PDB file of C-alpha atoms and ligand atoms in Angstrom:
ATOM      1  CA  UNK Z 102      10.515  21.287 -16.600  1.00  0.00           C
ATOM      2  CA  UNK Z 103       9.411  20.066 -12.897  1.00  0.00           C
ATOM      3  CA  UNK Z 104      12.186  18.603 -10.711  1.00  0.00           C
ATOM      4  CA  UNK Z 105      11.917  14.937 -10.300  1.00  0.00           C
ATOM      5  CA  UNK Z 106      10.961  13.538  -6.545  1.00  0.00           C
ATOM      6  CA  UNK Z 107      13.438  12.156  -4.978  1.00  0.00           C
ATOM      7  CA  UNK Z 108      13.186   9.035  -2.158  1.00  0.00           C
ATOM      8  CA  UNK Z 109      15.066   8.107   0.729  1.00  0.00           C
ATOM      9  CA  UNK Z 110      14.774   4.729   2.429  1.00  0.00           C
ATOM     10  CA  UNK Z 111      16.101   3.971   5.830  1.00  0.00           C
ATOM     11  CA  UNK Z 112      16.499   0.590   6.866  1.00  0.00           C
ATOM     12  CA  UNK Z 113      17.092  -1.779   3.992  1.00  0.00           C
ATOM     13  CA  UNK Z 114      14.862  -4.931   5.598  1.00  0.00           C
ATOM     14  CA  UNK Z 115      12.917  -7.170   3.463  1.00  0.00           C
ATOM     15  CA  UNK Z 116       9.883  -4.181   3.480  1.00  0.00           C
ATOM     16  CA  UNK Z 117      12.910  -1.436   3.050  1.00  0.00           C
ATOM     17  CA  UNK Z 118      14.243  -3.438   0.228  1.00  0.00           C
ATOM     18  CA  UNK Z 119      10.831  -4.081  -1.351  1.00  0.00           C
ATOM     19  CA  UNK Z 120      10.376  -0.164  -1.179  1.00  0.00           C
ATOM     20  CA  UNK Z 121      13.299   0.407  -2.528  1.00  0.00           C
ATOM     21  CA  UNK Z 122      13.058  -2.318  -5.672  1.00  0.00           C
ATOM     22  CA  UNK Z 123       9.740  -1.143  -6.348  1.00  0.00           C
ATOM     23  CA  UNK Z 124      10.268   2.815  -6.329  1.00  0.00           C
ATOM     24  CA  UNK Z 125      13.819   2.301  -8.621  1.00  0.00           C
ATOM     25  CA  UNK Z 126      11.234   0.338 -10.745  1.00  0.00           C
ATOM     26  CA  UNK Z 127       9.237   3.499 -11.134  1.00  0.00           C
ATOM     27  CA  UNK Z 128      12.172   4.823 -12.398  1.00  0.00           C
ATOM     28  CA  UNK Z 129      12.802   7.495  -9.278  1.00  0.00           C
ATOM     29  CA  UNK Z 130      15.797   8.531  -7.818  1.00  0.00           C
ATOM     30  CA  UNK Z 131      16.228   6.975  -4.209  1.00  0.00           C
ATOM     31  CA  UNK Z 132      18.927   7.258  -1.550  1.00  0.00           C
ATOM     32  CA  UNK Z 133      19.269   4.023   0.372  1.00  0.00           C
ATOM     33  CA  UNK Z 134      20.028   4.344   4.132  1.00  0.00           C
ATOM     34  CA  UNK Z 135      21.567   1.954   6.669  1.00  0.00           C
ATOM     35  CA  UNK Z 136      24.187   1.325   9.196  1.00  0.00           C
ATOM     36  CA  UNK Z 137      24.232  -2.593   8.303  1.00  0.00           C
ATOM     37  CA  UNK Z 138      27.466  -2.210   5.598  1.00  0.00           C
ATOM     38  CA  UNK Z 139      26.369  -5.307   3.751  1.00  0.00           C
ATOM     39  CA  UNK Z 140      22.895  -4.068   3.274  1.00  0.00           C
ATOM     40  CA  UNK Z 141      24.069  -0.983   1.897  1.00  0.00           C
ATOM     41  CA  UNK Z 142      26.411  -3.077  -0.478  1.00  0.00           C
ATOM     42  CA  UNK Z 143      23.752  -5.052  -1.528  1.00  0.00           C
ATOM     43  CA  UNK Z 144      22.005  -2.482  -3.151  1.00  0.00           C
ATOM     44  CA  UNK Z 145      24.864  -0.184  -4.303  1.00  0.00           C
ATOM     45  CA  UNK Z 146      24.157  -1.061  -8.040  1.00  0.00           C
ATOM     46  CA  UNK Z 147      20.596  -0.797  -7.681  1.00  0.00           C
ATOM     47  CA  UNK Z 148      20.069   2.831  -5.320  1.00  0.00           C
ATOM     48  CA  UNK Z 149      20.650   5.506  -7.233  1.00  0.00           C
ATOM     49  CA  UNK Z 150      23.026   7.179  -4.017  1.00  0.00           C
ATOM     50  CA  UNK Z 151      23.829   4.657  -0.850  1.00  0.00           C
ATOM     51  CA  UNK Z 152      24.995   5.635   3.311  1.00  0.00           C
ATOM     52  CA  UNK Z 153      25.800   3.585   5.839  1.00  0.00           C
ATOM     53  CA  UNK Z 154      24.998   5.615   8.829  1.00  0.00           C
ATOM     54  CA  UNK Z 155      23.142   5.392  11.976  1.00  0.00           C
ATOM     55  CA  UNK Z 156      19.723   6.904  11.664  1.00  0.00           C
ATOM     56  CA  UNK Z 157      19.125   8.142  15.132  1.00  0.00           C
ATOM     57  CA  UNK Z 158      22.784  10.755  14.401  1.00  0.00           C
ATOM     58  CA  UNK Z 159      21.425  13.978  13.634  1.00  0.00           C
ATOM     59  CA  UNK Z 160      24.391  15.013  12.357  1.00  0.00           C
ATOM     60  CA  UNK Z 161      24.803  12.090  10.294  1.00  0.00           C
ATOM     61  CA  UNK Z 162      21.183  12.811   8.571  1.00  0.00           C
ATOM     62  CA  UNK Z 163      22.521  16.619   8.276  1.00  0.00           C
ATOM     63  CA  UNK Z 164      25.119  16.151   6.754  1.00  0.00           C
ATOM     64  CA  UNK Z 165      23.336  14.209   4.244  1.00  0.00           C
ATOM     65  CA  UNK Z 166      21.040  17.102   3.205  1.00  0.00           C
ATOM     66  CA  UNK Z 167      18.159  14.840   4.097  1.00  0.00           C
ATOM     67  CA  UNK Z 168      16.033  17.510   4.554  1.00  0.00           C
ATOM     68  CA  UNK Z 169      16.582  18.149   0.560  1.00  0.00           C
ATOM     69  CA  UNK Z 170      14.965  14.764   0.345  1.00  0.00           C
ATOM     70  CA  UNK Z 171      11.074  14.858  -0.887  1.00  0.00           C
ATOM     71  CA  UNK Z 172       9.631  11.492   0.479  1.00  0.00           C
ATOM     72  CA  UNK Z 173      11.213   9.601   3.925  1.00  0.00           C
ATOM     73  CA  UNK Z 174      10.267   6.241   4.336  1.00  0.00           C
ATOM     74  CA  UNK Z 175      11.676   5.029   7.961  1.00  0.00           C
ATOM     75  CA  UNK Z 176      11.752   0.847   7.583  1.00  0.00           C
ATOM     76  CA  UNK Z 177      12.965   0.017  10.801  1.00  0.00           C
ATOM     77  CA  UNK Z 178      11.067  -2.379  12.825  1.00  0.00           C
ATOM     78  CA  UNK Z 179      11.999  -3.872  15.788  1.00  0.00           C
ATOM     79  CA  UNK Z 180      13.827  -1.105  17.079  1.00  0.00           C
ATOM     80  CA  UNK Z 181      11.513   1.203  18.113  1.00  0.00           C
ATOM     81  CA  UNK Z 182      13.575   3.737  19.594  1.00  0.00           C
ATOM     82  CA  UNK Z 183      15.459   4.370  16.508  1.00  0.00           C
ATOM     83  CA  UNK Z 184      12.944   4.260  14.239  1.00  0.00           C
ATOM     84  CA  UNK Z 185      10.774   7.145  16.938  1.00  0.00           C
ATOM     85  CA  UNK Z 186      14.238   8.971  17.411  1.00  0.00           C
ATOM     86  CA  UNK Z 187      14.810   8.939  13.161  1.00  0.00           C
ATOM     87  CA  UNK Z 188      11.123  10.176  12.996  1.00  0.00           C
ATOM     88  CA  UNK Z 189      11.615  12.697  14.998  1.00  0.00           C
ATOM     89  CA  UNK Z 190      14.870  14.065  13.825  1.00  0.00           C
ATOM     90  CA  UNK Z 191      13.003  14.141  10.381  1.00  0.00           C
ATOM     91  CA  UNK Z 192      10.424  15.603  11.721  1.00  0.00           C
ATOM     92  CA  UNK Z 193      12.578  18.938  13.217  1.00  0.00           C
ATOM     93  CA  UNK Z 194      14.451  18.910  10.053  1.00  0.00           C
ATOM     94  CA  UNK Z 195      11.211  19.296   8.623  1.00  0.00           C
ATOM     95  CA  UNK Z 196      11.386  17.154   5.618  1.00  0.00           C
ATOM     96  CA  UNK Z 197       8.247  17.267   3.630  1.00  0.00           C
ATOM     97  CA  UNK Z 198       6.698  13.960   3.687  1.00  0.00           C
ATOM     98  CA  UNK Z 199       7.626  10.759   6.082  1.00  0.00           C
ATOM     99  CA  UNK Z 200       6.390   7.524   5.934  1.00  0.00           C
ATOM    100  CA  UNK Z 201       6.811   5.005   8.679  1.00  0.00           C
ATOM    101  CA  UNK Z 202       6.304   1.159   9.398  1.00  0.00           C
ATOM    102  CA  UNK Z 203       5.188   0.904  12.571  1.00  0.00           C
ATOM    103  CA  UNK Z 204       6.118  -2.177  15.048  1.00  0.00           C
ATOM    104  CA  UNK Z 205       2.785  -2.055  17.271  1.00  0.00           C
ATOM    105  CA  UNK Z 206       0.313   0.070  18.178  1.00  0.00           C
ATOM    106  CA  UNK Z 207       2.315   1.702  21.203  1.00  0.00           C
ATOM    107  CA  UNK Z 208       4.698   1.998  18.672  1.00  0.00           C
ATOM    108  CA  UNK Z 209       2.258   4.037  16.333  1.00  0.00           C
ATOM    109  CA  UNK Z 210       0.710   6.122  19.234  1.00  0.00           C
ATOM    110  CA  UNK Z 211       4.221   7.688  19.935  1.00  0.00           C
ATOM    111  CA  UNK Z 212       4.441   8.109  15.965  1.00  0.00           C
ATOM    112  CA  UNK Z 213       1.242  10.180  15.873  1.00  0.00           C
ATOM    113  CA  UNK Z 214       2.289  12.611  18.781  1.00  0.00           C
ATOM    114  CA  UNK Z 215       5.491  13.476  17.701  1.00  0.00           C
ATOM    115  CA  UNK Z 216       3.185  14.686  14.318  1.00  0.00           C
ATOM    116  CA  UNK Z 217       3.794  11.733  11.905  1.00  0.00           C
ATOM    117  CA  UNK Z 218       0.432  10.720   9.880  1.00  0.00           C
ATOM    118  CA  UNK Z 219       1.460   8.688   7.108  1.00  0.00           C
ATOM    119  CA  UNK Z 220       1.934   5.681   9.414  1.00  0.00           C
ATOM    120  CA  UNK Z 221       1.977   2.121   8.260  1.00  0.00           C
ATOM    121  CA  UNK Z 222       1.591  -1.561   9.242  1.00  0.00           C
ATOM    122  CA  UNK Z 223       2.983  -3.671   6.209  1.00  0.00           C
ATOM    123  CA  UNK Z 224       2.250  -7.103   8.025  1.00  0.00           C
ATOM    124  CA  UNK Z 225      -1.075  -6.338   9.316  1.00  0.00           C
ATOM    125  CA  UNK Z 226      -3.137  -5.345   6.197  1.00  0.00           C
ATOM    126  CA  UNK Z 227      -0.983  -8.116   3.976  1.00  0.00           C
ATOM    127  CA  UNK Z 228      -2.589 -10.473   6.730  1.00  0.00           C
ATOM    128  CA  UNK Z 229      -6.357  -9.253   6.246  1.00  0.00           C
ATOM    129  CA  UNK Z 230      -6.259  -9.078   2.165  1.00  0.00           C
ATOM    130  CA  UNK Z 231      -5.008 -12.921   2.492  1.00  0.00           C
ATOM    131  CA  UNK Z 232      -7.604 -14.000   4.686  1.00  0.00           C
ATOM    132  CA  UNK Z 233      -9.836 -12.340   2.638  1.00  0.00           C
ATOM    133  CA  UNK Z 234      -8.826 -14.094  -0.475  1.00  0.00           C
ATOM    134  CA  UNK Z 235      -9.108 -17.319   1.501  1.00  0.00           C
ATOM    135  CA  UNK Z 236     -12.312 -16.162   2.876  1.00  0.00           C
ATOM    136  CA  UNK Z 237     -14.480 -16.156   0.338  1.00  0.00           C
ATOM    137  CA  UNK Z 238     -14.551 -18.480  -3.308  1.00  0.00           C
ATOM    138  CA  UNK Z 239     -14.570 -15.309  -5.727  1.00  0.00           C
ATOM    139  CA  UNK Z 240     -12.502 -12.281  -3.731  1.00  0.00           C
ATOM    140  CA  UNK Z 241      -9.048 -12.745  -5.640  1.00  0.00           C
ATOM    141  CA  UNK Z 242      -7.590  -9.336  -4.447  1.00  0.00           C
ATOM    142  CA  UNK Z 243      -8.738  -6.647  -1.470  1.00  0.00           C
ATOM    143  CA  UNK Z 244      -7.867  -3.492  -0.888  1.00  0.00           C
ATOM    144  CA  UNK Z 245      -8.834  -1.980   2.376  1.00  0.00           C
ATOM    145  CA  UNK Z 246      -9.369   2.165   1.309  1.00  0.00           C
ATOM    146  CA  UNK Z 247     -10.958   2.756   4.623  1.00  0.00           C
ATOM    147  CA  UNK Z 248     -12.635   0.894   7.673  1.00  0.00           C
ATOM    148  CA  UNK Z 249     -15.605   0.993   5.747  1.00  0.00           C
ATOM    149  CA  UNK Z 250     -14.996   0.778   2.065  1.00  0.00           C
ATOM    150  CA  UNK Z 251     -12.695  -1.779  -0.257  1.00  0.00           C
ATOM    151  CA  UNK Z 252     -11.779  -2.871  -3.372  1.00  0.00           C
ATOM    152  CA  UNK Z 253     -12.092  -5.989  -4.379  1.00  0.00           C
ATOM    153  CA  UNK Z 254     -11.380  -8.192  -7.436  1.00  0.00           C
ATOM    154  CA  UNK Z 255     -14.396 -10.960  -7.798  1.00  0.00           C
ATOM    155  CA  UNK Z 256     -14.590 -13.353 -10.184  1.00  0.00           C
ATOM    156  CA  UNK Z 257     -17.624 -13.606 -11.982  1.00  0.00           C
ATOM    157  CA  UNK Z 258     -20.442 -16.343 -11.846  1.00  0.00           C
ATOM    158  CA  UNK Z 259     -23.475 -17.093 -10.750  1.00  0.00           C
ATOM    159  CA  UNK Z 260     -26.908 -15.053 -11.214  1.00  0.00           C
ATOM    160  CA  UNK Z 261     -24.769 -12.747 -13.273  1.00  0.00           C
ATOM    161  CA  UNK Z 262     -23.126 -14.111 -16.099  1.00  0.00           C
ATOM    162  CA  UNK Z 263     -24.714 -12.609 -19.317  1.00  0.00           C
ATOM    163  CA  UNK Z 264     -26.292 -10.144 -17.845  1.00  0.00           C
ATOM    164  CA  UNK Z 265     -25.028  -6.467 -18.111  1.00  0.00           C
ATOM    165  CA  UNK Z 266     -24.148  -4.153 -15.869  1.00  0.00           C
ATOM    166  CA  UNK Z 267     -27.822  -2.058 -16.938  1.00  0.00           C
ATOM    167  CA  UNK Z 268     -30.022  -4.958 -16.310  1.00  0.00           C
ATOM    168  CA  UNK Z 269     -27.854  -5.720 -12.525  1.00  0.00           C
ATOM    169  CA  UNK Z 270     -28.447  -2.388 -11.686  1.00  0.00           C
ATOM    170  CA  UNK Z 271     -25.732  -3.212  -8.831  1.00  0.00           C
ATOM    171  CA  UNK Z 272     -25.547   0.430  -8.099  1.00  0.00           C
ATOM    172  CA  UNK Z 273     -29.155   0.988  -6.923  1.00  0.00           C
ATOM    173  CA  UNK Z 274     -30.001  -2.578  -5.999  1.00  0.00           C
ATOM    174  CA  UNK Z 275     -26.204  -3.186  -4.173  1.00  0.00           C
ATOM    175  CA  UNK Z 276     -24.482   0.598  -3.376  1.00  0.00           C
ATOM    176  CA  UNK Z 277     -21.698  -1.104  -5.231  1.00  0.00           C
ATOM    177  CA  UNK Z 278     -19.664  -0.217  -8.540  1.00  0.00           C
ATOM    178  CA  UNK Z 279     -18.136  -1.981 -11.021  1.00  0.00           C
ATOM    179  CA  UNK Z 280     -14.926   0.341 -11.907  1.00  0.00           C
ATOM    180  CA  UNK Z 281     -12.830  -2.041 -14.280  1.00  0.00           C
ATOM    181  CA  UNK Z 282     -13.442  -5.721 -15.436  1.00  0.00           C
ATOM    182  CA  UNK Z 283     -10.219  -7.890 -16.519  1.00  0.00           C
ATOM    183  CA  UNK Z 284     -11.155  -9.992 -19.032  1.00  0.00           C
ATOM    184  CA  UNK Z 285      -8.660 -12.459 -21.118  1.00  0.00           C
ATOM    185  CA  UNK Z 286      -5.807 -10.307 -19.828  1.00  0.00           C
ATOM    186  CA  UNK Z 287      -7.455  -7.021 -20.927  1.00  0.00           C
ATOM    187  CA  UNK Z 288      -8.528  -4.321 -18.744  1.00  0.00           C
ATOM    188  CA  UNK Z 289     -11.921  -2.963 -19.773  1.00  0.00           C
ATOM    189  CA  UNK Z 290     -13.681   0.192 -18.469  1.00  0.00           C
ATOM    190  CA  UNK Z 291     -17.278  -0.904 -18.925  1.00  0.00           C
ATOM    191  CA  UNK Z 292     -20.111   1.003 -19.515  1.00  0.00           C
ATOM    192  CA  UNK Z 293     -23.954  -0.170 -18.866  1.00  0.00           C
ATOM    193  CA  UNK Z 294     -24.189  -2.346 -22.073  1.00  0.00           C
ATOM    194  CA  UNK Z 295     -21.096  -4.446 -21.018  1.00  0.00           C
ATOM    195  CA  UNK Z 296     -22.528  -8.156 -20.091  1.00  0.00           C
ATOM    196  CA  UNK Z 297     -20.322 -10.422 -17.942  1.00  0.00           C
ATOM    197  CA  UNK Z 298     -18.661 -13.230 -19.128  1.00  0.00           C
ATOM    198  CA  UNK Z 299     -17.406 -16.370 -17.133  1.00  0.00           C
ATOM    199  CA  UNK Z 300     -13.734 -15.922 -15.708  1.00  0.00           C
ATOM    200  CA  UNK Z 301     -14.341 -12.129 -15.735  1.00  0.00           C
ATOM    201  CA  UNK Z 302     -12.752 -10.427 -12.691  1.00  0.00           C
ATOM    202  CA  UNK Z 303     -15.077  -7.324 -11.501  1.00  0.00           C
ATOM    203  CA  UNK Z 304     -13.045  -4.557  -9.706  1.00  0.00           C
ATOM    204  CA  UNK Z 305     -15.772  -3.373  -7.731  1.00  0.00           C
ATOM    205  CA  UNK Z 306     -15.716  -0.653  -5.079  1.00  0.00           C
ATOM    206  CA  UNK Z 307     -18.238  -0.748  -1.992  1.00  0.00           C
ATOM    207  CA  UNK Z 308     -18.704  -1.164   1.751  1.00  0.00           C
ATOM    208  CA  UNK Z 309     -17.816  -4.353   2.945  1.00  0.00           C
ATOM    209  CA  UNK Z 310     -21.745  -5.357   3.957  1.00  0.00           C
ATOM    210  CA  UNK Z 311     -22.863  -4.215   0.229  1.00  0.00           C
ATOM    211  CA  UNK Z 312     -20.064  -6.692  -1.038  1.00  0.00           C
ATOM    212  CA  UNK Z 313     -20.639  -9.292   0.835  1.00  0.00           C
ATOM    213  CA  UNK Z 314     -24.536  -9.034   0.635  1.00  0.00           C
ATOM    214  CA  UNK Z 315     -23.296  -8.935  -3.440  1.00  0.00           C
ATOM    215  CA  UNK Z 316     -21.410 -12.077  -3.337  1.00  0.00           C
ATOM    216  CA  UNK Z 317     -24.072 -14.568  -1.472  1.00  0.00           C
ATOM    217  CA  UNK Z 318     -26.762 -13.001  -3.712  1.00  0.00           C
ATOM    218  CA  UNK Z 319     -25.213 -13.223  -6.714  1.00  0.00           C
ATOM    219  CA  UNK Z 320     -22.568 -15.285  -6.970  1.00  0.00           C
ATOM    220  CA  UNK Z 321     -22.487 -18.052  -4.592  1.00  0.00           C
TER     221      UNK Z 321
HETATM  222  P1  LIG H 556      11.460  -6.651   8.470  1.00  0.00           P
HETATM  223  O1  LIG H 556      11.587  -5.672   6.826  1.00  0.00           O
HETATM  224  O2  LIG H 556      12.961  -7.553   7.538  1.00  0.00           O
HETATM  225  O3  LIG H 556      10.560  -7.605   8.551  1.00  0.00           O
HETATM  226  P2  LIG H 556      11.955  -5.558  10.809  1.00  0.00           P
HETATM  227  O4  LIG H 556      11.097  -4.703  10.790  1.00  0.00           O
HETATM  228  O5  LIG H 556      12.641  -6.823  11.472  1.00  0.00           O
HETATM  229  O6  LIG H 556      12.839  -6.189   9.026  1.00  0.00           O
HETATM  230  P3  LIG H 556      14.735  -4.648  11.717  1.00  0.00           P
HETATM  231  O7  LIG H 556      15.541  -5.619  11.275  1.00  0.00           O
HETATM  232  O8  LIG H 556      13.930  -4.060  13.066  1.00  0.00           O
HETATM  233  O9  LIG H 556      13.160  -4.075  10.778  1.00  0.00           O
HETATM  234  O10 LIG H 556      15.607  -2.973  10.608  1.00  0.00           O
HETATM  235  C1  LIG H 556      15.623  -3.299   9.468  1.00  0.00           C
HETATM  236  C2  LIG H 556      16.385  -2.937   8.993  1.00  0.00           C
HETATM  237  O11 LIG H 556      17.089  -1.018   9.735  1.00  0.00           O
HETATM  238  C3  LIG H 556      18.092  -3.426   9.102  1.00  0.00           C
HETATM  239  O12 LIG H 556      19.081  -3.976   7.897  1.00  0.00           O
HETATM  240  C4  LIG H 556      18.997  -2.789  10.487  1.00  0.00           C
HETATM  241  O13 LIG H 556      20.368  -2.769  10.165  1.00  0.00           O
HETATM  242  C5  LIG H 556      18.521  -0.885  10.302  1.00  0.00           C
HETATM  243  N1  LIG H 556      18.310  -0.171  11.350  1.00  0.00           N
HETATM  244  C6  LIG H 556      18.017  -0.667  12.279  1.00  0.00           C
HETATM  245  N2  LIG H 556      18.633   0.593  13.087  1.00  0.00           N
HETATM  246  C7  LIG H 556      19.075   1.006  12.499  1.00  0.00           C
HETATM  247  C8  LIG H 556      19.001   2.808  12.864  1.00  0.00           C
HETATM  248  N3  LIG H 556      19.496   3.371  13.796  1.00  0.00           N
HETATM  249  N4  LIG H 556      20.115   3.419  11.307  1.00  0.00           N
HETATM  250  C9  LIG H 556      20.240   2.721  10.038  1.00  0.00           C
HETATM  251  N5  LIG H 556      19.628   1.506  10.377  1.00  0.00           N
HETATM  252  C10 LIG H 556      19.483   1.381  10.908  1.00  0.00           C
END
């Protein structure tokens, strides 16, 4: 039997806490670490293990056996020095996978210099997603896959209603791909004959310009 992947979350602010909660919900083993005793106590019944310690203390991290954890998430936001030093120690201890929440661009540059590749900006990412959702009449969800490509959830309307994917030729004409349709809370993986209905939510992958064109030409 393969061993289950193990995780640690360092920093139990709002972001770290939600990463922890979700990992636990997904049935993972997670070690929760913070220097704030009350935050650690708050998760004592949820996390698989908890430790109160300053993660910039290399000896403390060694004693915990952090290098045996498969994936460590550094969710220290505002204290850049603590975040950078913690990340450096994790790197030097050869932790296999490290994800670090960056506070700003300067923070990200330093993290890159010490060899961290998985750097996340949750506030900016969420801000972009929300802006896209409220700026469009049709987009109800949007995930940036790269600078150019997105996966969006669009409400079907306009000229596409009652047309099949074969008739619409979206891949040829708009370079976009309908990967799924949400209809009455059910997910359909459509074949070419599938006809689009009012209230369908289309899950589409494409480059941003093509998605915009599709929205303007066919939905509005
Ligand atoms: P939020 O996710 O709530 O927006 P934030 O980005 O403001 O949080 P901080 O409040 O700076 O992040 O830090 C998150 C947590 O990290 C705090 O609970 C703090 O106690 C913890 N933390 C900060 N420095 C260290 C450290 N050196 N060792 C362990 N935990 C730390």
